[in-house]
Coordinates of C-alpha atoms in Angstrom, one line a residue:
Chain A
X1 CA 29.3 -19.8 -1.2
X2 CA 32.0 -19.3 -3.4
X3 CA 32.4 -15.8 -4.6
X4 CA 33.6 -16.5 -8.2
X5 CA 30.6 -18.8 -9.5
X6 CA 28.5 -16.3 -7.7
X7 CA 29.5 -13.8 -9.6
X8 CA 29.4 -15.9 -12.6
X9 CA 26.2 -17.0 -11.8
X10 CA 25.1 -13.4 -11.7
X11 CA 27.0 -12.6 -14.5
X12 CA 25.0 -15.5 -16.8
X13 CA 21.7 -13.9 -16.1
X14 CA 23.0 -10.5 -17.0
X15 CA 25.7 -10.0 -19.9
X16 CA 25.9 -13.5 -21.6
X17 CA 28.0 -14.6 -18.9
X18 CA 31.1 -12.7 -19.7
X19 CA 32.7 -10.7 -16.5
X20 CA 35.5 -7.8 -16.5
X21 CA 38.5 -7.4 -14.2
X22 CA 38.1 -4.4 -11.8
X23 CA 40.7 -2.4 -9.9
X24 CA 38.6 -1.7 -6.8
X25 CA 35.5 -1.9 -4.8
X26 CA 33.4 0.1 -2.6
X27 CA 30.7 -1.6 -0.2
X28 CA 27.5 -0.2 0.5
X29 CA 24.8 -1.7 3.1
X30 CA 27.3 -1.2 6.0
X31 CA 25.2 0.4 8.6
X32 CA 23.6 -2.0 11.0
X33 CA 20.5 0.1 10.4
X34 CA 19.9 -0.6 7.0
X35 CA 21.4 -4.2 6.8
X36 CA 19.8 -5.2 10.1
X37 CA 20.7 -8.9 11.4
X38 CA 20.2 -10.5 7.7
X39 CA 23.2 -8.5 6.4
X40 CA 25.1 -8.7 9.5
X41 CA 24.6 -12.5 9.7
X42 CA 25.8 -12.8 5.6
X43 CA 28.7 -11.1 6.0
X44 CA 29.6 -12.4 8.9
X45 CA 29.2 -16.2 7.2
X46 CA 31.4 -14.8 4.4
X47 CA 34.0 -13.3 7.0
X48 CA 33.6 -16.8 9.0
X49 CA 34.4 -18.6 5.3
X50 CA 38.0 -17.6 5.1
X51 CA 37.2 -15.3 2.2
X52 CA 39.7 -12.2 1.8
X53 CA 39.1 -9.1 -1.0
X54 CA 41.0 -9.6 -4.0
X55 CA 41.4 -6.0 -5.1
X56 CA 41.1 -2.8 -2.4
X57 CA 37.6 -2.4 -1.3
X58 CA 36.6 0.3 0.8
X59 CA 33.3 0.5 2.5
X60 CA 30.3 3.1 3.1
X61 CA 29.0 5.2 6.2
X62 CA 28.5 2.7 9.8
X63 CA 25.3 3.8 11.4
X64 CA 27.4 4.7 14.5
X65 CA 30.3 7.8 14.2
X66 CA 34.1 7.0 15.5
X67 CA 33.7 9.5 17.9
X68 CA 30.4 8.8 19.6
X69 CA 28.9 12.1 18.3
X70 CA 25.7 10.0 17.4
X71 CA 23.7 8.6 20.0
X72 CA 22.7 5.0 19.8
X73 CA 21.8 1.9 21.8
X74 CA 24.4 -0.7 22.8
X75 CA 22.8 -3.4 20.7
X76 CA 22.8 -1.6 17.5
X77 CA 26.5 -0.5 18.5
X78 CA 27.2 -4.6 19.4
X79 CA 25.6 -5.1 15.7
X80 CA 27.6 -2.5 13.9
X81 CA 31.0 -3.9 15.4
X82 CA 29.8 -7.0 14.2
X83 CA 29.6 -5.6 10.6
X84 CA 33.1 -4.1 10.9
X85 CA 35.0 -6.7 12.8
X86 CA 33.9 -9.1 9.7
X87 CA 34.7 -6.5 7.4
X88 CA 38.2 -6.6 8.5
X89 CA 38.4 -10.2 8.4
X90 CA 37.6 -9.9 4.7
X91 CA 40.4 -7.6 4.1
X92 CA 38.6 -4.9 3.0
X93 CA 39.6 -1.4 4.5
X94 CA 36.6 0.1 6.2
X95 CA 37.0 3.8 5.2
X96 CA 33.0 4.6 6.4
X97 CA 32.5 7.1 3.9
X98 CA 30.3 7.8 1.0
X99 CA 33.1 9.7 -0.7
X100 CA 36.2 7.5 -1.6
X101 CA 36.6 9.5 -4.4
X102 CA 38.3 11.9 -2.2
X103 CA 41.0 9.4 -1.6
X104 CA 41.3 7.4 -5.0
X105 CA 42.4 9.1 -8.2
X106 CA 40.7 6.0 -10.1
X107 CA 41.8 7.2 -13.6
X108 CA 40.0 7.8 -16.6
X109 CA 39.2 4.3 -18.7
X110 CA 39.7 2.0 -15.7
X111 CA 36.7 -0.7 -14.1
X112 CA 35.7 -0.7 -10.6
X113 CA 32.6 -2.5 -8.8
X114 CA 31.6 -0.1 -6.7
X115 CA 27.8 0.4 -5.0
X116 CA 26.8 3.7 -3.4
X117 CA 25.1 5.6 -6.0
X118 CA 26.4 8.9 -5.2
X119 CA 30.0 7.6 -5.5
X120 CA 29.3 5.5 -8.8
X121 CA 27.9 8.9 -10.4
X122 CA 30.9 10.8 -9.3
X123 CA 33.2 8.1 -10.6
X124 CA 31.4 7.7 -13.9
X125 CA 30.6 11.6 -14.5
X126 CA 33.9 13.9 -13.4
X127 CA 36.8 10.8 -13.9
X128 CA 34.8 8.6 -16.4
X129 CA 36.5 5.8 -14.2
X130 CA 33.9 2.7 -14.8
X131 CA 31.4 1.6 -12.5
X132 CA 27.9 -0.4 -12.7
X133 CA 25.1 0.3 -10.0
X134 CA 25.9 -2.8 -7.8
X135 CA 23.9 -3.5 -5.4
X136 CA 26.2 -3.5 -2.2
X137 CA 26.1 -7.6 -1.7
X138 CA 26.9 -7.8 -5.3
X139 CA 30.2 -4.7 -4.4
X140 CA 31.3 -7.4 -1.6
X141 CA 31.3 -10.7 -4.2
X142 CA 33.2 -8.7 -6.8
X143 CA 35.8 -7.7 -4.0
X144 CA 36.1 -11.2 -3.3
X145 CA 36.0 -12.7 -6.9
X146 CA 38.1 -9.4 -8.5
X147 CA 35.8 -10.0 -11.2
X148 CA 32.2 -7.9 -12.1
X149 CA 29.2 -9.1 -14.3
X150 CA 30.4 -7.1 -17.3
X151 CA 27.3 -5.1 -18.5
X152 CA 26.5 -2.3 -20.4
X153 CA 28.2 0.1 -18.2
X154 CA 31.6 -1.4 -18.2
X155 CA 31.4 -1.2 -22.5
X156 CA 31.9 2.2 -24.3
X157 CA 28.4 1.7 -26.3
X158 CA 26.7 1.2 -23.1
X159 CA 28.0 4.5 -21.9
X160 CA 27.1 6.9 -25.2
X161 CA 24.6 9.9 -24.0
X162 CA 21.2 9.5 -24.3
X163 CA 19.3 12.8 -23.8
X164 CA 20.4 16.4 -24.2
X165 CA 20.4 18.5 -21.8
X166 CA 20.4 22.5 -22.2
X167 CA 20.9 24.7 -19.2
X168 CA 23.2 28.1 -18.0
X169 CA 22.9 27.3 -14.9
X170 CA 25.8 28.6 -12.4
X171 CA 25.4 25.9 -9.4
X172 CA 26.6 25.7 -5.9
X173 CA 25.7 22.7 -3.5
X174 CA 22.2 23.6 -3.4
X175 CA 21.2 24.1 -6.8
X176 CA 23.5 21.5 -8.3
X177 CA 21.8 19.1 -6.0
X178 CA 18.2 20.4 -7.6
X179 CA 19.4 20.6 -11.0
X180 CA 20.2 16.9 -10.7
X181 CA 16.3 16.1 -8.8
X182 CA 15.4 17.8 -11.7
X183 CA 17.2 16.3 -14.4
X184 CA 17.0 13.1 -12.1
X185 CA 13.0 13.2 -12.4
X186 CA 12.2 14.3 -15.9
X187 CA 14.3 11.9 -17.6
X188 CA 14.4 8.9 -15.4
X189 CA 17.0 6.8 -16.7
X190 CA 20.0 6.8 -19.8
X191 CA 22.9 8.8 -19.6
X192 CA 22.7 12.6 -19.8
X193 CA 24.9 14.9 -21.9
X194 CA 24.7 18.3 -20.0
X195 CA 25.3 22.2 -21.7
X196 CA 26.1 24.9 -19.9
X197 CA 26.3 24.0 -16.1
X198 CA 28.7 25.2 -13.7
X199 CA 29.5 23.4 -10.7
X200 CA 30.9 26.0 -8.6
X201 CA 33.0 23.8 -6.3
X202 CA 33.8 20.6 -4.9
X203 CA 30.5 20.7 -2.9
X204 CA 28.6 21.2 -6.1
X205 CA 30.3 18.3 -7.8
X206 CA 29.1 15.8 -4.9
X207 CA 25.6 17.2 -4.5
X208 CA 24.7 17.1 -8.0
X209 CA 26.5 13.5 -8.4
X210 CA 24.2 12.2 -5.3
X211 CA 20.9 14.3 -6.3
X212 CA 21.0 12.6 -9.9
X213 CA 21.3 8.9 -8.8
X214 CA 19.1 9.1 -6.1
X215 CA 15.7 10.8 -7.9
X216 CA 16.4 8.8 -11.3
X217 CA 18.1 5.0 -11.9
X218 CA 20.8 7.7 -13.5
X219 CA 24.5 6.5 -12.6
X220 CA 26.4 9.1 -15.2
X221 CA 26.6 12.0 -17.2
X222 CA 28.3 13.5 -19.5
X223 CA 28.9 17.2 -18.5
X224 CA 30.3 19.4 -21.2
X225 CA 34.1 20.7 -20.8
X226 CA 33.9 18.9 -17.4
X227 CA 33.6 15.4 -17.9
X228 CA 37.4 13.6 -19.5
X229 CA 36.7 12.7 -22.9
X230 CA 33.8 14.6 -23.1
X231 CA 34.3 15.3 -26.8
X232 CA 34.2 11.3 -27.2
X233 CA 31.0 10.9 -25.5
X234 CA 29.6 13.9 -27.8
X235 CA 30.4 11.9 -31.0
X236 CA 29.2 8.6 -30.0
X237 CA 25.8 10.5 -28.6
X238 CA 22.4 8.8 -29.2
X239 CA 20.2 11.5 -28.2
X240 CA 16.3 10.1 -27.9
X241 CA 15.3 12.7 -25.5
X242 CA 16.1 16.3 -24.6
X243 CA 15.5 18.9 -22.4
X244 CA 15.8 22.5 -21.6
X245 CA 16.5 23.5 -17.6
X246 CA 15.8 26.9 -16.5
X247 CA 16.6 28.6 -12.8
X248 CA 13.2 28.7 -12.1
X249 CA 12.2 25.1 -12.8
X250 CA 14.6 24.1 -10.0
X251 CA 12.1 26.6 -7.5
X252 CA 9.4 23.3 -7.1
X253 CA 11.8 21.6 -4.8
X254 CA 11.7 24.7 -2.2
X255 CA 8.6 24.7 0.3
X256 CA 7.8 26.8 3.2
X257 CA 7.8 24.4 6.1
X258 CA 8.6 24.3 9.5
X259 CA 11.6 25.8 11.6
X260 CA 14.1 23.5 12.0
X261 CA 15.9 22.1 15.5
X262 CA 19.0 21.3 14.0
X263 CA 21.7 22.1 10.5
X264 CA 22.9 19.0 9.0
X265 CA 25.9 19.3 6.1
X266 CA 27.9 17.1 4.8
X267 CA 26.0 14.0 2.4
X268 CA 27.8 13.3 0.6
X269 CA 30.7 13.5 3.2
X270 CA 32.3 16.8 3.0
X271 CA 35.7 17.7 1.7
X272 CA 38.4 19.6 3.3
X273 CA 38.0 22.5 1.5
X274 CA 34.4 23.3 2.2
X275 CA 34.7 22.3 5.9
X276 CA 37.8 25.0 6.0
X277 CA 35.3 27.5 4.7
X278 CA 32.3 26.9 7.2
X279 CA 34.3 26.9 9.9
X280 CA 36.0 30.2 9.2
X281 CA 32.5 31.6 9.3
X282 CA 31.3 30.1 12.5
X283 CA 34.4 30.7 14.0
X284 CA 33.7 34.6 13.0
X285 CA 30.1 34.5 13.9
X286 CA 30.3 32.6 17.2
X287 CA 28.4 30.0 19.4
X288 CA 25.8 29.4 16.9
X289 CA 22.3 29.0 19.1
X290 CA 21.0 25.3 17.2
X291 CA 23.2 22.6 16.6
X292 CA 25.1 22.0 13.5
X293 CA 25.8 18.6 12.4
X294 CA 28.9 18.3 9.4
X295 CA 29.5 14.7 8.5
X296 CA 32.8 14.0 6.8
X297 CA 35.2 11.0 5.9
X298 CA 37.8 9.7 8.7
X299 CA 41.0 10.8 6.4
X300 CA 39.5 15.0 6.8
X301 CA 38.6 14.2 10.3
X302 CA 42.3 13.3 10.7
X303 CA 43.8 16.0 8.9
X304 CA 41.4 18.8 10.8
X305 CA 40.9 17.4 14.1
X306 CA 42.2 20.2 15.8
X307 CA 39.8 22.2 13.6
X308 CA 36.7 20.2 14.8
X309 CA 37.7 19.9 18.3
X310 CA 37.5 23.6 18.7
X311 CA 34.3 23.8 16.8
X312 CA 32.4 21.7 19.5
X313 CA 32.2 25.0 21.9
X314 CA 30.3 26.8 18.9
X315 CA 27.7 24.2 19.2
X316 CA 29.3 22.9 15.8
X317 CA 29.9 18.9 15.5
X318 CA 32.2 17.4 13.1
X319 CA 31.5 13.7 12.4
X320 CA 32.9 10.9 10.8
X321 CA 32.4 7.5 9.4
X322 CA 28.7 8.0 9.5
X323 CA 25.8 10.2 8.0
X324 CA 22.4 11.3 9.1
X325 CA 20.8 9.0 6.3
X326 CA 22.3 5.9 8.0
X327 CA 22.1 6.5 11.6
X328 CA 19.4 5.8 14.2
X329 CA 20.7 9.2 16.0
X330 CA 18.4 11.2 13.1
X331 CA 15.2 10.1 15.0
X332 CA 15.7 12.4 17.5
X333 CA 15.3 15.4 15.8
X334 CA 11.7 17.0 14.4
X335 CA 13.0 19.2 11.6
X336 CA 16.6 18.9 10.0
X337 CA 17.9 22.0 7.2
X338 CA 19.9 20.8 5.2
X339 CA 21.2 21.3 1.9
X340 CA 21.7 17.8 0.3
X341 CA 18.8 16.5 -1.8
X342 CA 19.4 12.9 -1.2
X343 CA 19.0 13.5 2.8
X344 CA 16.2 15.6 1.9
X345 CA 14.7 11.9 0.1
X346 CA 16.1 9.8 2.4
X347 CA 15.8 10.9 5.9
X348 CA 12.0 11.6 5.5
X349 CA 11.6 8.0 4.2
X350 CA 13.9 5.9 6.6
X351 CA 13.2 8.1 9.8
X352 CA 10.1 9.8 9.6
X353 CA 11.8 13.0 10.3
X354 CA 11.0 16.2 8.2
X355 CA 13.6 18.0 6.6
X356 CA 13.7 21.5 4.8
X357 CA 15.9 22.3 1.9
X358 CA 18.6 26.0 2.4
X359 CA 21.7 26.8 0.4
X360 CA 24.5 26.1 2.8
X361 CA 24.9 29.4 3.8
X362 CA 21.2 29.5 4.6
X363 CA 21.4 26.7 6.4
X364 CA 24.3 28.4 8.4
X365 CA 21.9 30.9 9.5
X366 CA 19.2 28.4 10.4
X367 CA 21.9 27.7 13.1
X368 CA 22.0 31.3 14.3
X369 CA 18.4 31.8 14.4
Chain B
X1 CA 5.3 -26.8 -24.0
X2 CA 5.1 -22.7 -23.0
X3 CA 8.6 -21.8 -21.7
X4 CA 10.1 -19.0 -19.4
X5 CA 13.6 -17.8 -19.6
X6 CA 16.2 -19.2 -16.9
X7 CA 18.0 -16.3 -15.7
X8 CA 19.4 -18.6 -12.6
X9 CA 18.8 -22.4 -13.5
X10 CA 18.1 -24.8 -10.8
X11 CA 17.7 -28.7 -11.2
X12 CA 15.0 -31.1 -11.3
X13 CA 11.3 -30.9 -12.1
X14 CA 8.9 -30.0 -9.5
X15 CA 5.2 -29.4 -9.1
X16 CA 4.2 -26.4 -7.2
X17 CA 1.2 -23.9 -6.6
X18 CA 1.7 -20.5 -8.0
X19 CA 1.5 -17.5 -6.1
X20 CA 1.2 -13.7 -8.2
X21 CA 1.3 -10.8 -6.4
X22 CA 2.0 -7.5 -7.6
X23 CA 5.6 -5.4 -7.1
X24 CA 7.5 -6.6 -3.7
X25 CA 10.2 -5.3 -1.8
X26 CA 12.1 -8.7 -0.2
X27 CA 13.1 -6.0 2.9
X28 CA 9.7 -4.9 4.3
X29 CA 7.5 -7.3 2.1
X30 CA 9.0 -10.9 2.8
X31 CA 9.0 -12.3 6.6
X32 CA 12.3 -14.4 6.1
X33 CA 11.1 -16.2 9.5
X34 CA 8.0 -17.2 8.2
X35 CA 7.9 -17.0 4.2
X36 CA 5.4 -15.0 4.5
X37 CA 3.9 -11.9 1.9
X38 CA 1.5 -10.0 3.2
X39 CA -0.2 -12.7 5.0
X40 CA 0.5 -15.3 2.1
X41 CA 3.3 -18.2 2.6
X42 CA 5.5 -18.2 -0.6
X43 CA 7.8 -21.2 1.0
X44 CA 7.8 -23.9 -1.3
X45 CA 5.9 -22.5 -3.9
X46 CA 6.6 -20.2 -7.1
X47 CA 6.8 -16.9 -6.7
X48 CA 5.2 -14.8 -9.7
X49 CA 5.6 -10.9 -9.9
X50 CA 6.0 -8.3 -12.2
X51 CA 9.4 -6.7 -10.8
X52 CA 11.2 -6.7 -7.1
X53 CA 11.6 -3.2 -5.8
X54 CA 13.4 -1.8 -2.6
X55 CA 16.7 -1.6 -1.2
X56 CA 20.2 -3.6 -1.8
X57 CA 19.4 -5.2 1.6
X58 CA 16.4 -7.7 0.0
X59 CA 19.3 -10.1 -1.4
X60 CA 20.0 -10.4 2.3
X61 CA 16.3 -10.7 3.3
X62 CA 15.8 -13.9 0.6
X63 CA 19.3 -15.2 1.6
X64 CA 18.0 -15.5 5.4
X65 CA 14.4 -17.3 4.5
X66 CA 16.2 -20.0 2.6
X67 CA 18.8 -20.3 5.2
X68 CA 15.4 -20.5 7.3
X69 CA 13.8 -23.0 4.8
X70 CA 11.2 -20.9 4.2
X71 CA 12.4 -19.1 0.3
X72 CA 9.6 -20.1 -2.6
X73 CA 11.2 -22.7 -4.8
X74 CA 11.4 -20.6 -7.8
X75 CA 10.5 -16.9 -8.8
X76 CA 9.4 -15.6 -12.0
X77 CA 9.5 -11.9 -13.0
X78 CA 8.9 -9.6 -15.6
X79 CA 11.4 -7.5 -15.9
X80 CA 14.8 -8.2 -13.5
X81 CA 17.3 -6.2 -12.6
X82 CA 20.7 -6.8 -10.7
X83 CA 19.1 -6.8 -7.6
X84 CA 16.8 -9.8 -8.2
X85 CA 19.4 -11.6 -9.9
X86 CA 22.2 -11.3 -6.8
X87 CA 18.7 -12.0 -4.5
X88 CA 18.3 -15.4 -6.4
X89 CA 21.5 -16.3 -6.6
X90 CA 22.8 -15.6 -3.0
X91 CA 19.8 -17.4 -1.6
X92 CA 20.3 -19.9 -4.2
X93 CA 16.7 -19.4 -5.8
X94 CA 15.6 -20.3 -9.3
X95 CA 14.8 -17.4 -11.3
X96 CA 13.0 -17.2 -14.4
X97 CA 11.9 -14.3 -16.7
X98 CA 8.4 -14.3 -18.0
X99 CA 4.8 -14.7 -16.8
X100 CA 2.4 -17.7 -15.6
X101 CA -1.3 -17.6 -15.8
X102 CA -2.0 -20.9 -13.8
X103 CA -2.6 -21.3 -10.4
X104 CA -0.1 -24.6 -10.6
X105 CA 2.4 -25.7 -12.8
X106 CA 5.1 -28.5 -13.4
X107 CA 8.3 -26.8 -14.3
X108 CA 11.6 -28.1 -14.7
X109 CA 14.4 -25.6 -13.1
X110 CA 17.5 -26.4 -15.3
X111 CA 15.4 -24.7 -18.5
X112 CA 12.6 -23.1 -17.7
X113 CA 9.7 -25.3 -19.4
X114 CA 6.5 -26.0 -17.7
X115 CA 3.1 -27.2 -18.3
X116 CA -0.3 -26.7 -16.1
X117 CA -0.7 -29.2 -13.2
X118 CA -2.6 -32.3 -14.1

């Protein structure tokens, strides 16, 4: 099929026919797991096509790590090389991570088609860089076409704030990540205009970017003296709903449940900075006694590999190009800490494994227990 | 003549029993080897439901039973969403927005109008 009239197809359904230029792409529905043979076998028929990305497109988590951290079979492995051999056939440049963010400055104003929603949100909320919520075969026929269906996301009046949102909230990774279940939940879709929240780092920004989009159809907010043009968004503000978050609303999300046989950090992928900062603690603390899984993107593998080589011997295991939400490996744990919300929907769901929710120091400690 | 809204036209007029079921997720819901829902072939015939649900991998799911032979001619929803719409048009599906009451109908795919099978 050709990629262009697909997308104008698409495009005639969904916004009067009428399609925008974008910059870049981002893939999702990468890892064998969740595209299983159906995906493997249409992207393959697209690679097989002669078909090459017109714009840089970069591509989500593979279900298996580059450096074998993860278990799997060989025939999921055969599948997944499948996947990324095609991949590079289309031109696009498989990156394997949830975060390409970290590695494109896409500037304020400009149109992307990316899918992922954690990456969409990130895009939309902290660089107000434009992006739909594409689903990922829709992400690959923009690449190719270097056109998007141009809907209400990729117009100014589709992006004005729809709900108020009052909090004081002072947020790292874990309460960020809450505060946007929360917010996620109550409101379930439009665009949020938040007061009075402070993400306390890089982390924060991430977890509460994939928390939102993946307990609401939320793909953006508007975060007060955070968010570029901010002030814009405040004047062009529709607001049909609003709400008040306290630090004790947030407390739902946190159960007593079982001890946990393994740490898991790092969905979304986890920058440089914060992987600098756990490792300084283990590497005061020691050998910690459970395994702690960090997933990261290939480009801070690269730049800390010495780093996360010497980690191993602490029973510490720096990954990349995957993530425990996408990878068969999760099924052979019971009970995963962790302190991203969207593993904390996903992994239950897609592997029937239980998880329980810890600040990332906490979850440290889970290690050492 | 009652009409539905052509979201993805397709050509020709056709004939075919209707089939409602209630929200479906193509990954999980749809046997793409089989055409099968739940128990229930959809190959060959319309497909009525309210809305599709589930992952970004069900455009792949419909793409594969029509590859198969096996896709329902036509699907009408209620409300549609991007998903749907990349679903029908990858697999190369008519889709139309709306509802149908009767158990057959004679539609014609490039607009949408239909009338109860005689």
């Amino acid at each position: 099929m050709n990629a262009i009239e697909a997308v104008r197809k698409i495009a005639d359904a969904v916004s009067g026919g009428e399609v925008v230029e974008i910059e870049t792409a981002h893939v999702s529905g990468v890892s064998y797991l969740t595209v299983g043979e159906y995906g493997a076998k249409f992207i393959e028929s697209l690679a097989e096509s002669g078909a090459r990305v017109r714009v840089f497109t970069t591509s989500n988590p593979m279900g298996i790590d580059l450096t074998s951290i993860l278990e799997t079979d060989e025939q999921f492995a055969r599948g997944q090389r499948r996947i990324l051999d095609s991949f590079i056939k289309l031109g696009i440049s498989p990156l394997s991570t949830c975060a390409p963010y970290e590695l494109m400055l896409v500037r304020s104003g400009t149109v992307h088609a990316w899918a992922e929603s954690n990456a969409i949100t990130y895009i939309n909320t902290f660089r107000d860089a434009w992006s739909d919520k594409n689903p990922g075969p829709l992400a690959l026929l923009a690449a190719l076409a270097g056109v998007v269906p141009k809907t209400e996301m990729y117009t100014l009046e589709g992006r004005r704030p729809t709900a108020y949102v009052a909090t004081r909230l002072q947020a790292d990774a874990l309460m960020a990540g809450l505060f946007g279940a929360y917010v996620g939940e109550a409101l379930g879709s439009g665009i949020p205009y938040i007061s009075g929240l402070t993400l306390a780092d890089e982390e924060s920004r991430r977890e509460f970017a994939a928390s939102l989009s993946t307990y609401s159809s939320i793909i953006s907010a508007v975060i007060e003296a955070v968010t570029p043009n901010w002030r814009r968004y405040f004047s062009l503000a529709d607001f049909r709903d609003k709400l008040t978050v306290e630090e004790k609303d947030l407390r739902k999300y946190i159960k007593d449940t079982s001890e946990p046989d393994v740490v898991y950090l790092g969905c979304p992928h986890l920058d440089a900075d914060t992987l600098a900062k756990i490792a300084s603690i283990i590497l005061e603390r020691g050998p910690a006694r459970k395994p702690l899984l960090i997933s990261t993107s290939p480009g801070v593998y690269g730049l800390m590999r010495e780093l996360i080589e010497r980690l191993r011997q602490y029973n510490v295991y720096v990954f990349a190009g995957s993530c425990l939400v996408v990878s068969p490996h999760t099924r052979k744990y019971k009970v995963i800490a962790t302190d991203s919300m969207k593993s904390i929907y996903y992994i239950p769901r897609l592997h029937g494994v239980q998880v329980v929710p810890c600040r990332t120091l906490e979850c440290i400690n889970y290690a050492y227990s | 003549m009652p009409t539905l809204k052509p979201l993805v036209r397709g050509k020709g007029l056709i004939k075919a029993q209707v089939i409602r079921m209630g929200p479906i997720s193509f990954l999980g819901d749809l046997n793409p080897e089989t055409g099968e829902v739940a128990g229930r072939s959809v190959s060959g015939k319309i497909l009525v439901v309210p809305y599709v649900r589930g992952s970004t991998v069900g455009p792949y799911v419909l793409w594969h039973a029509a590859l198969k032979g096996k896709a329902p001619l036509a699907i009408v929803a209620k409300s549609v969403d991007l998903m749907l719409v990349t679903a029908a048009v990858l697999a190369g599906v008519p889709l139309f927005q709306g509802e149908v009451q009767d158990d057959c109908i004679e539609i014609d795919l490039s607009d949408g109008r239909y009338e109860p099978c005689r």
